Every structure is written in structure tokens, then in C-alpha cells.
């Protein structure tokens, strides 16, 4: 049955990797047996709990000050911290700080920004996204110039996957709009064209390494829609809508995707 198959999967994983910590194994068993299940809460509570988890990820990933652990594993706990992952979340922490009346989130976002500024400029979409947030939401005097430097480095990077093109299109279009550099806008249009060339007739975006995850598809849709507004590109908007419709067509009434 489903529970038995799930149990087999979990224990197969435990044999392939390091032994789990007893507490982690207890969490899995509690979740499988239903002990840990809770009634659905209000959206605000879910948001608060999500941000609490991200705060733990920041505390657990302090390989560098302000870094963020990209994930957590049963056998090893928090993964090594990444400043790029932190950069991606600055624009999430700041509005959440106001909405939840939680000032600590603002200081955490400031720590993430300082970590980005302490690093040399490099070709990273997440880094540029964080620096743009520092410019727009912190009004930091160096953020935009540092984002421009990283943007020039990103122009030299060859990309293959649809999600890479969509994220780059969004960030470069935004950077071009803020900085006035037409080169970034032109590069953003190139990435839009590349992403659209990978879309299948049914609206999906394939992944060379295996089935495309729903989170990857959501990221592609978001990147295309944002780039469409910044570049006034109806094709990108239509492609985002087609992909969203393709996901909706597989949506069950209970909220699960087929």
C-alpha cells in the first residue's frame, strides 16, 4: 500500500546515505503515522512559520555571516550556507517584516545584503536580485553599481536550460530599467527568445536532467511574466500564460497536480 511503499522509499534512502539522526527518524515516523499532522491554519500563520523556517536556515548556514542554508537533510541537518541563496530572499524578508510586524526580519535582510557587498562581483542571478533589492528597499548607495558590475559578468555566461534563461531575462531586464544600460535590455530579450524556443507545443518546458519540477515551472512562469512587463513583450506574457494553463490542466480539485 501507499504507506508501505513510502516506508520502503525512506529506508532505501537511509541505506544509500549516512544514518539519520534519531530525532529525524522520529519526525518521519510521526509524519507517516499522522501524529504530526495539524489542521490547516490561516495564511498569515503559514507565512509566519515559513519565515521562521528561513530564519533557522540562516542561523544554520552561517559558513559566512549573512549566508543562508539552501536546504536541510535528515542525515546531516542544514546544508552549508550560500550568500547567493540569501540574496534571493532579501526582497522576501523586507516586506514580510512590515506585514508581520517583525522587525528582526529587516535586520536579517540587512545582514544578507552586507554579505553580498562583502563578496567580489560575479555572474550570479541571485546576487544581482539581492543587490537590486538593496537598492530599491534599503536605498543602499553601492547596491546598484555593484549589481551593474555583476550584470556585465552575467552577460558572458552561456546558458542552456529554460529556467536559467527566464531568470536571467527577468533580472537583466530589471537591471537595465534601473540603470539605463540598454545592453542589459538587449540581453534580456535574447534570453526571452531562448526560453521561448524551448517551450513545447503543450506549454511545458523540458528539463534535460529529468522531469521538470513544478517549482522549476513556477520559476520559469514568474521570470517570463516579469520580463514581459519590463520589456513590453507580449510573446513572453503569452508563453507564461500557456505554461500556467498547462499546469492548471493537471490540477486536481484537492489542490494536487497530477
Coordinates of C-alpha atoms in Angstrom, one line a residue:
X1 CA 0.0 0.0 0.0
X2 CA 1.0 3.7 -0.1
X3 CA 2.4 3.8 3.4
X4 CA 4.4 0.6 2.9
X5 CA 5.9 2.0 -0.4
X6 CA 6.7 5.3 1.4
X7 CA 8.4 3.4 4.2
X8 CA 10.4 1.4 1.8
X9 CA 11.5 4.5 -0.1
X10 CA 12.6 6.2 3.1
X11 CA 14.6 3.2 4.3
X12 CA 16.2 2.7 0.9
X13 CA 17.4 6.3 1.1
X14 CA 18.8 5.7 4.6
X15 CA 20.9 2.8 3.3
X16 CA 22.3 4.9 0.4
X17 CA 23.3 7.8 2.6
X18 CA 24.6 8.4 6.1
X19 CA 22.5 7.1 9.0
X20 CA 19.8 9.5 10.1
X21 CA 19.8 11.2 13.5
X22 CA 17.3 9.5 15.9
X23 CA 15.3 12.8 16.1
X24 CA 15.0 13.0 12.3
X25 CA 13.8 9.4 12.0
X26 CA 11.2 10.1 14.7
X27 CA 9.9 13.0 12.7
X28 CA 9.5 10.9 9.6
X29 CA 7.6 8.2 11.6
X30 CA 5.3 10.7 13.2
X31 CA 4.5 12.3 9.8
X32 CA 3.8 8.9 8.2
X33 CA 1.6 7.8 11.1
X34 CA -0.3 11.1 11.1
X35 CA 0.8 12.1 14.6
X36 CA 2.4 15.3 13.4
X37 CA -0.5 16.4 11.2
X38 CA -2.2 19.6 12.2
X39 CA -5.4 21.4 11.0
X40 CA -5.0 24.0 8.3
X41 CA -4.2 27.4 9.7
X42 CA -4.8 31.0 8.4
X43 CA -2.5 32.2 5.6
X44 CA -0.8 34.6 8.0
X45 CA 0.2 31.8 10.3
X46 CA 1.6 29.7 7.4
X47 CA 3.6 32.7 6.3
X48 CA 5.0 33.3 9.8
X49 CA 6.0 29.6 10.1
X50 CA 7.6 29.7 6.7
X51 CA 9.7 32.8 7.7
X52 CA 10.6 31.1 10.9
X53 CA 12.0 28.1 8.9
X54 CA 14.0 30.6 6.8
X55 CA 15.4 32.2 9.9
X56 CA 16.6 28.8 11.1
X57 CA 18.1 28.2 7.7
X58 CA 20.0 31.5 8.0
X59 CA 21.2 30.6 11.5
X60 CA 22.1 27.1 10.5
X61 CA 24.0 28.1 7.4
X62 CA 26.5 30.5 8.8
X63 CA 29.5 29.4 6.9
X64 CA 29.7 33.2 6.2
X65 CA 27.9 35.9 8.0
X66 CA 24.5 36.6 6.4
X67 CA 24.5 33.4 4.4
X68 CA 21.5 31.1 4.0
X69 CA 21.5 27.3 4.0
X70 CA 19.9 26.2 0.7
X71 CA 18.2 23.2 2.4
X72 CA 18.1 20.6 5.1
X73 CA 18.8 16.9 5.1
X74 CA 17.7 14.2 7.6
X75 CA 21.2 12.7 7.8
X76 CA 23.3 15.9 8.1
X77 CA 21.0 18.8 9.1
X78 CA 21.4 22.2 7.4
X79 CA 23.5 22.4 4.3
X80 CA 26.5 24.8 4.0
X81 CA 25.4 28.4 3.8
X82 CA 25.2 30.2 0.5
X83 CA 25.3 34.0 0.1
X84 CA 23.6 33.7 -3.3
X85 CA 20.6 32.0 -1.7
X86 CA 20.5 34.8 0.8
X87 CA 20.5 37.3 -2.0
X88 CA 17.4 35.7 -3.5
X89 CA 15.5 36.2 -0.2
X90 CA 16.2 39.8 0.7
X91 CA 13.2 41.1 -1.2
X92 CA 11.0 38.5 0.7
X93 CA 12.2 39.3 4.2
X94 CA 11.7 43.1 3.9
X95 CA 8.0 43.2 3.0
X96 CA 7.4 40.3 5.4
X97 CA 8.9 42.4 8.2
X98 CA 6.3 45.1 7.7
X99 CA 3.4 42.7 7.1
X100 CA 4.1 40.6 10.1
X101 CA 5.3 43.4 12.3
X102 CA 8.5 41.5 12.8
X103 CA 11.5 44.0 12.8
X104 CA 14.1 41.2 13.2
X105 CA 13.5 40.2 9.6
X106 CA 14.7 43.6 8.4
X107 CA 18.0 43.2 10.4
X108 CA 18.4 39.8 8.9
X109 CA 17.9 41.1 5.4
X110 CA 20.5 43.8 6.1
X111 CA 22.9 41.1 7.1
X112 CA 22.2 39.3 3.8
X113 CA 22.9 42.5 1.9
X114 CA 26.1 43.2 3.7
X115 CA 27.3 39.6 2.9
X116 CA 26.6 40.3 -0.8
X117 CA 28.5 43.6 -0.7
X118 CA 31.5 41.9 1.1
X119 CA 31.9 39.5 -1.8
X120 CA 33.6 40.3 -5.1
X121 CA 31.3 40.9 -8.1
X122 CA 30.4 37.8 -10.0
X123 CA 28.0 36.4 -12.6
X124 CA 25.0 35.3 -10.4
X125 CA 21.4 36.0 -11.0
X126 CA 20.6 35.6 -7.3
X127 CA 23.3 38.0 -6.3
X128 CA 22.0 40.6 -8.7
X129 CA 18.5 40.1 -7.5
X130 CA 19.7 40.7 -3.9
X131 CA 21.7 43.8 -4.8
X132 CA 18.7 45.3 -6.7
X133 CA 16.6 44.7 -3.6
X134 CA 19.2 46.5 -1.5
X135 CA 19.0 49.5 -3.9
X136 CA 15.2 49.6 -4.0
X137 CA 14.3 48.7 -0.4
X138 CA 17.3 49.8 1.6
X139 CA 18.4 52.6 -0.7
X140 CA 22.0 51.5 -0.3
X141 CA 24.3 53.8 -2.2
X142 CA 26.5 51.0 -3.6
X143 CA 24.0 48.3 -4.4
X144 CA 23.0 49.4 -7.9
X145 CA 26.6 49.9 -9.1
X146 CA 27.6 46.5 -7.7
X147 CA 24.6 44.9 -9.4
X148 CA 25.7 46.5 -12.7
X149 CA 29.2 45.0 -12.4
X150 CA 27.7 41.6 -11.7
X151 CA 25.3 42.1 -14.6
X152 CA 28.2 42.6 -17.0
X153 CA 29.8 39.4 -15.8
X154 CA 26.4 37.6 -16.3
X155 CA 26.4 38.7 -20.0
X156 CA 29.3 36.4 -20.6
X157 CA 27.7 33.3 -19.2
X158 CA 26.3 30.7 -21.6
X159 CA 23.0 29.2 -20.5
X160 CA 21.1 26.1 -21.7
X161 CA 18.0 25.5 -19.6
X162 CA 14.7 27.3 -19.8
X163 CA 14.8 28.3 -16.1
X164 CA 18.2 29.8 -16.5
X165 CA 17.1 31.9 -19.4
X166 CA 13.8 33.0 -17.7
X167 CA 15.6 34.1 -14.5
X168 CA 18.3 35.9 -16.4
X169 CA 15.7 37.7 -18.6
X170 CA 13.9 38.9 -15.6
X171 CA 16.9 40.1 -13.7
X172 CA 18.7 41.7 -16.7
X173 CA 15.5 43.5 -17.8
X174 CA 15.0 44.9 -14.3
X175 CA 18.7 45.9 -14.0
X176 CA 18.5 47.6 -17.4
X177 CA 15.4 49.5 -16.4
X178 CA 17.0 50.8 -13.2
X179 CA 20.5 51.5 -14.6
X180 CA 19.5 52.8 -18.0
X181 CA 22.0 50.4 -19.7
X182 CA 20.5 49.3 -23.0
X183 CA 22.9 46.3 -23.2
X184 CA 21.1 44.6 -20.3
X185 CA 17.7 45.1 -22.0
X186 CA 19.0 43.6 -25.2
X187 CA 20.5 40.6 -23.4
X188 CA 17.2 40.1 -21.6
X189 CA 15.3 39.9 -24.9
X190 CA 17.9 37.3 -26.1
X191 CA 17.2 35.2 -23.0
X192 CA 13.4 35.5 -23.6
X193 CA 13.9 34.3 -27.1
X194 CA 16.0 31.4 -26.0
X195 CA 13.4 30.4 -23.3
X196 CA 10.5 30.6 -25.8
X197 CA 12.4 28.4 -28.2
X198 CA 12.5 25.6 -25.6
X199 CA 8.7 25.7 -24.8
X200 CA 6.8 22.6 -26.1
X201 CA 3.6 22.8 -28.0
X202 CA 1.6 21.9 -24.9
X203 CA 3.2 24.8 -23.0
X204 CA 5.6 22.8 -20.9
X205 CA 9.4 23.4 -20.6
X206 CA 11.5 20.3 -20.7
X207 CA 14.5 19.6 -18.5
X208 CA 17.5 17.7 -19.8
X209 CA 18.2 16.0 -16.5
X210 CA 14.7 14.5 -16.0
X211 CA 11.1 15.5 -15.5
X212 CA 10.6 19.3 -14.9
X213 CA 9.6 20.0 -11.3
X214 CA 6.6 22.2 -10.6
X215 CA 8.8 24.6 -8.7
X216 CA 11.0 25.0 -11.8
X217 CA 8.0 25.6 -13.9
X218 CA 6.7 28.2 -11.5
X219 CA 10.0 29.9 -11.6
X220 CA 10.0 30.0 -15.4
X221 CA 6.5 31.4 -15.5
X222 CA 7.4 34.1 -13.0
X223 CA 10.5 35.1 -14.8
X224 CA 8.7 35.3 -18.2
X225 CA 5.8 37.3 -16.8
X226 CA 8.1 39.8 -15.0
X227 CA 10.3 40.1 -18.1
X228 CA 7.2 40.6 -20.3
X229 CA 6.1 43.6 -18.3
X230 CA 9.6 45.1 -18.1
X231 CA 10.3 44.6 -21.8
X232 CA 6.7 45.1 -23.0
X233 CA 7.0 41.7 -24.7
X234 CA 3.6 40.1 -25.4
X235 CA 5.2 36.9 -26.5
X236 CA 6.8 36.3 -23.1
X237 CA 3.5 37.0 -21.4
X238 CA 1.6 34.6 -23.7
X239 CA 4.3 31.9 -23.1
X240 CA 3.9 32.4 -19.3
X241 CA 0.1 32.0 -19.6
X242 CA 0.4 28.9 -21.7
X243 CA 2.7 27.3 -19.2
X244 CA 0.4 28.3 -16.3
X245 CA -2.6 26.9 -18.2
X246 CA -0.7 23.6 -18.8
X247 CA -0.1 23.3 -15.0
X248 CA -3.8 24.2 -14.3
X249 CA -5.0 21.5 -16.7
X250 CA -3.3 18.9 -14.4
X251 CA -4.6 20.4 -11.2
X252 CA -7.0 18.2 -9.1
X253 CA -9.9 19.6 -7.1
X254 CA -8.0 18.8 -3.9
X255 CA -5.1 21.0 -5.0
X256 CA -2.7 18.3 -6.1
X257 CA -1.0 18.3 -9.5
X258 CA -1.3 15.0 -11.5

